[in-house]
Coordinates of C-alpha atoms in Angstrom, one line a residue:
W1 CA 11.5 31.4 5.0
F2 CA 8.8 31.7 6.9
R3 CA 10.7 30.3 9.9
A4 CA 13.5 33.3 9.0
L5 CA 11.2 35.9 9.1
R6 CA 9.5 34.7 12.2
F7 CA 12.8 34.6 14.4
C8 CA 13.5 38.2 12.9
C9 CA 10.5 39.9 13.8
R10 CA 10.4 38.8 17.4
R11 CA 14.0 39.8 18.1
L12 CA 13.0 43.0 16.5
D13 CA 10.4 43.2 19.2
R14 CA 12.7 42.2 21.8
V15 CA 15.5 44.8 20.7
S16 CA 12.6 47.4 20.6
Q17 CA 12.2 47.0 24.2
A18 CA 15.5 46.1 25.7
P19 CA 17.8 49.1 27.0
L20 CA 19.9 51.5 24.8
L21 CA 23.2 49.6 25.6
S22 CA 22.1 46.2 24.7
T23 CA 20.9 47.4 21.5
A24 CA 23.9 47.2 19.5
S25 CA 24.8 44.2 20.5
S26 CA 21.7 42.1 20.1
T27 CA 21.1 43.6 16.7
V28 CA 24.2 42.2 15.8
A29 CA 23.4 38.7 16.8
M30 CA 20.2 38.6 15.8
L31 CA 21.3 39.6 12.2
R32 CA 24.1 36.9 11.8
R33 CA 21.3 34.0 13.2
A34 CA 19.1 35.1 10.6
S35 CA 21.8 35.2 7.8
K36 CA 22.5 31.3 8.9
L37 CA 18.7 30.7 8.9
I38 CA 18.4 32.6 5.0
Q39 CA 21.7 30.6 4.0
S40 CA 20.0 27.3 4.7
L41 CA 16.5 28.0 3.0
P42 CA 17.7 26.4 -0.4
K43 CA 18.4 23.1 1.8
L44 CA 15.1 23.4 3.9
A45 CA 13.2 23.4 0.6
Q46 CA 14.9 20.8 -0.7
R47 CA 14.3 18.4 2.4
G48 CA 10.7 19.8 2.3
A49 CA 9.7 18.7 -1.5
A50 CA 9.3 15.6 -2.8
S51 CA 12.2 13.9 -4.2
V52 CA 12.9 13.6 -7.9
G53 CA 15.1 11.1 -9.5
P54 CA 14.3 8.0 -11.8
A55 CA 11.4 6.2 -11.4
R56 CA 11.2 3.2 -9.0
V57 CA 8.8 1.5 -11.6
I58 CA 8.2 1.5 -15.0
L59 CA 5.8 0.3 -17.9
Q60 CA 6.8 -1.8 -20.2
E61 CA 4.0 -1.8 -23.2
S62 CA 2.8 -4.8 -24.9
S63 CA 4.8 -6.9 -27.7
G64 CA 3.7 -9.2 -29.6
V65 CA 2.0 -12.0 -27.2
L66 CA 3.0 -10.6 -24.0
E67 CA 1.1 -8.2 -22.0
T68 CA 1.8 -4.8 -20.9
A69 CA 3.6 -5.5 -17.8
L70 CA 5.4 -2.9 -14.6
L71 CA 8.8 -3.2 -14.1
S72 CA 11.1 -2.9 -11.9
N73 CA 13.3 0.4 -12.5
V74 CA 16.0 0.0 -9.1
R75 CA 18.0 -2.7 -7.7
V76 CA 15.8 -3.7 -5.1
A77 CA 17.1 -6.0 -1.7
Q78 CA 14.6 -8.8 -0.8
H79 CA 11.9 -7.1 2.0
E80 CA 12.7 -3.9 0.8
L81 CA 9.7 -1.4 0.1
L82 CA 9.8 -1.1 -3.9
Y83 CA 6.9 1.8 -4.0
T84 CA 3.4 2.0 -2.8
F85 CA 0.6 3.2 -4.8
K86 CA -3.3 4.0 -3.7
A87 CA -6.6 4.3 -5.4
P88 CA -10.3 4.6 -4.4
L89 CA -12.2 2.0 -2.6
A90 CA -15.3 0.5 -3.8
C91 CA -17.9 -1.8 -2.9
E92 CA -18.4 -3.2 -6.4
R93 CA -15.0 -5.0 -8.0
N94 CA -14.3 -5.0 -11.7
R95 CA -11.5 -7.1 -13.8
H96 CA -8.9 -4.9 -12.8
S97 CA -10.2 -4.2 -8.9
L98 CA -8.2 -6.0 -6.3
K99 CA -9.8 -7.2 -2.9
Y100 CA -8.6 -4.8 -0.2
S101 CA -11.0 -6.2 2.6
T102 CA -14.0 -8.4 3.1
T103 CA -16.3 -5.2 1.5
E104 CA -14.0 -2.9 -0.3
H105 CA -12.4 -3.4 -3.5
L106 CA -9.3 -1.0 -4.9
C107 CA -10.4 0.3 -7.8
G108 CA -7.8 1.6 -10.6
V109 CA -9.6 1.6 -13.1
P110 CA -13.1 3.0 -12.9
S111 CA -16.1 0.8 -14.4
D112 CA -18.5 1.9 -16.7
S113 CA -22.2 0.7 -17.0
D114 CA -20.6 -2.9 -16.9
I115 CA -18.7 -3.4 -13.8
T116 CA -17.3 -6.3 -15.2
F117 CA -15.0 -5.5 -17.8
T118 CA -12.8 -2.3 -17.6
D119 CA -10.5 -1.1 -19.9
A120 CA -7.1 0.0 -18.5
S121 CA -5.2 2.1 -21.6
G122 CA -6.2 5.3 -19.8
V123 CA -4.5 4.7 -16.6
K124 CA -1.4 3.9 -18.7
S125 CA 0.0 7.8 -18.5
S126 CA -1.3 7.8 -14.4
G127 CA 1.5 7.1 -12.0
D128 CA -1.1 6.4 -9.5
G129 CA -3.1 3.6 -11.9
I130 CA -0.3 1.8 -13.4
W131 CA -0.3 -1.1 -10.4
V132 CA -3.0 -2.3 -12.2
F133 CA -0.6 -4.0 -14.9
M134 CA 1.8 -6.0 -12.0
N135 CA 0.6 -9.3 -13.7
H136 CA -0.1 -12.8 -11.2
A137 CA 2.6 -15.4 -10.5
F138 CA 2.0 -17.9 -7.7
H139 CA 3.7 -16.8 -4.3
T140 CA 6.6 -19.4 -5.0
E141 CA 7.6 -17.4 -8.2
A142 CA 6.3 -13.8 -7.7
T143 CA 8.8 -11.0 -7.5
V144 CA 7.1 -8.8 -5.0
Y145 CA 4.0 -9.2 -2.2
L146 CA 1.5 -6.4 -1.2
R147 CA 0.7 -4.9 2.4
P148 CA -1.8 -2.9 3.2
C149 CA -0.6 0.9 4.5
E150 CA -2.6 2.7 7.4
H151 CA -4.4 5.4 5.4
R152 CA -7.8 5.7 6.5
L153 CA -6.8 8.3 8.6
I154 CA -6.1 10.6 5.6
D155 CA -8.9 9.6 3.3
P156 CA -11.3 7.0 4.3
A157 CA -12.0 6.3 0.7
V158 CA -8.8 5.8 -0.6
G159 CA -7.0 2.7 0.1
C160 CA -3.2 2.6 0.1
V161 CA -0.8 -0.5 -0.3
A162 CA 3.1 -1.4 -0.1
V163 CA 4.7 -3.2 -3.0
Y164 CA 8.1 -5.4 -1.4
A165 CA 10.6 -7.5 -3.0
A166 CA 9.9 -11.1 -2.6
K167 CA 13.4 -11.5 -3.7
D168 CA 16.5 -9.3 -4.8
L169 CA 14.8 -7.6 -7.8
V170 CA 17.2 -5.5 -10.4
P171 CA 16.3 -3.3 -13.1
G172 CA 14.3 -4.4 -15.9
E173 CA 12.4 -7.5 -14.1
P174 CA 9.0 -8.1 -14.3
L175 CA 6.6 -7.3 -11.4
T176 CA 4.5 -10.1 -10.3
F177 CA 2.3 -10.6 -7.1
D178 CA 0.2 -13.4 -6.0
Y179 CA -3.6 -12.5 -7.0
T180 CA -4.6 -15.3 -4.6
L181 CA -3.4 -13.9 -1.9
N182 CA -6.0 -11.1 -1.9
E183 CA -8.9 -12.7 -3.6
W184 CA -10.6 -15.5 -1.8
D185 CA -12.6 -16.3 -5.0
T186 CA -12.6 -14.3 -7.9
S187 CA -14.6 -13.2 -10.5
T188 CA -13.4 -13.6 -13.8
S189 CA -10.7 -16.3 -14.0
F190 CA -7.4 -16.2 -16.0
R191 CA -4.4 -18.5 -16.9
C192 CA -1.1 -17.5 -14.8
Q193 CA 1.3 -16.9 -17.6
S194 CA 4.1 -18.5 -15.2
S195 CA 2.7 -22.1 -14.5
G196 CA -0.2 -22.0 -17.1
R197 CA -2.9 -22.4 -14.6
M198 CA -6.1 -21.0 -14.3
V199 CA -6.1 -18.3 -11.6
Q200 CA -9.8 -18.4 -9.6
G201 CA -8.9 -17.5 -5.9
F202 CA -7.4 -18.5 -2.6
K203 CA -10.6 -20.7 -2.1
H204 CA -10.0 -23.4 -5.3
L205 CA -5.8 -23.8 -4.4
T206 CA -5.3 -27.2 -3.0
E207 CA -5.5 -27.6 0.3
E208 CA -1.2 -28.1 0.6
E209 CA -1.1 -24.8 -1.2
Q210 CA -3.6 -23.1 1.0
H211 CA -1.5 -24.2 3.7
R212 CA 1.9 -23.1 2.1
A213 CA 0.4 -19.4 1.3
M214 CA -1.5 -18.6 5.1
P215 CA 1.0 -16.7 6.1
H216 CA 1.3 -14.9 3.3
A217 CA -2.6 -14.3 2.8
W218 CA -4.3 -10.9 3.9
A219 CA -6.3 -10.8 6.9
H220 CA -10.3 -11.2 4.7
V221 CA -8.9 -14.0 3.1
R222 CA -7.8 -15.7 6.2
Q223 CA -11.1 -14.8 7.9
L224 CA -12.8 -16.2 5.0
Y225 CA -10.7 -19.6 4.9
D226 CA -11.8 -19.6 8.7
E227 CA -15.5 -19.2 7.4
H228 CA -15.4 -21.2 5.1
R229 CA -14.5 -24.1 7.9
G230 CA -16.9 -23.1 10.3
L231 CA -14.8 -20.9 12.1
S232 CA -16.7 -17.7 12.4
P233 CA -15.9 -15.0 14.3
H234 CA -19.6 -15.6 15.8
G235 CA -18.9 -18.9 17.0
T236 CA -15.1 -18.4 18.2
M237 CA -15.9 -14.9 20.2
L238 CA -15.4 -15.5 24.3
R239 CA -17.5 -13.7 26.8
L240 CA -16.5 -13.1 30.7
T241 CA -18.7 -15.3 32.6
G242 CA -16.8 -14.9 36.1
A243 CA -14.0 -14.4 37.8
G244 CA -11.7 -16.0 35.5
E245 CA -14.2 -18.3 33.7
Y246 CA -15.2 -17.8 30.2
A247 CA -18.1 -19.3 27.9
W248 CA -18.1 -19.4 24.3
L249 CA -20.6 -16.9 22.7
Q250 CA -23.2 -18.6 20.1
G251 CA -25.0 -17.3 16.9
D252 CA -26.9 -14.0 17.7
K253 CA -25.5 -13.7 21.2
A254 CA -21.9 -13.0 19.8

């Protein structure tokens, strides 16, 4: 509507300054175009508004020995974007946080006095918070994988994550991701439901498992892995010493 109104005002201003003989034809043309714009307003409004449709993911409440789980509610092809979520970034981690960088954690469930224990029952009705109910599975069995989204230009205090299908998904399929691809060393270990193995972080995988999972690990996990092997940025950084000559920077010189 703003576009149509602005156009009409501009045309009326031009018509008022035009010669008398051209005023009628200009007014007719102006009204015809304004009429078309007004008729298109519903379509423009629908295009600008958020799409409304079935949720792409749904929450399955706990039943018996099964934990509450997040499920796909649509059919998704492998490597297709399923959905995105965001949460505040914090320096402290808790039981429901997700490691986002070397110093930050994505916290979907706020911590109280005890930074380790958190109760996620309060976020079950929150669209942004239900990502904490995605369960773990090692990457060879996981149904989704996570990738960070650039969101800091919008709000540097919030992290954003995209969830992609690791395989073709059907409605009702549980969403699981490999927790070790984000966590180098977990503060609280837990047992994987699908394999029965303890989940302690990328650091505690076997060497073979680390090499197999390395292409899928987040950047901060890859950096911590290199530092664990003595390949820190300080020890591998180059400096220019002359025309076409480089030297390694060592220690505090980096």
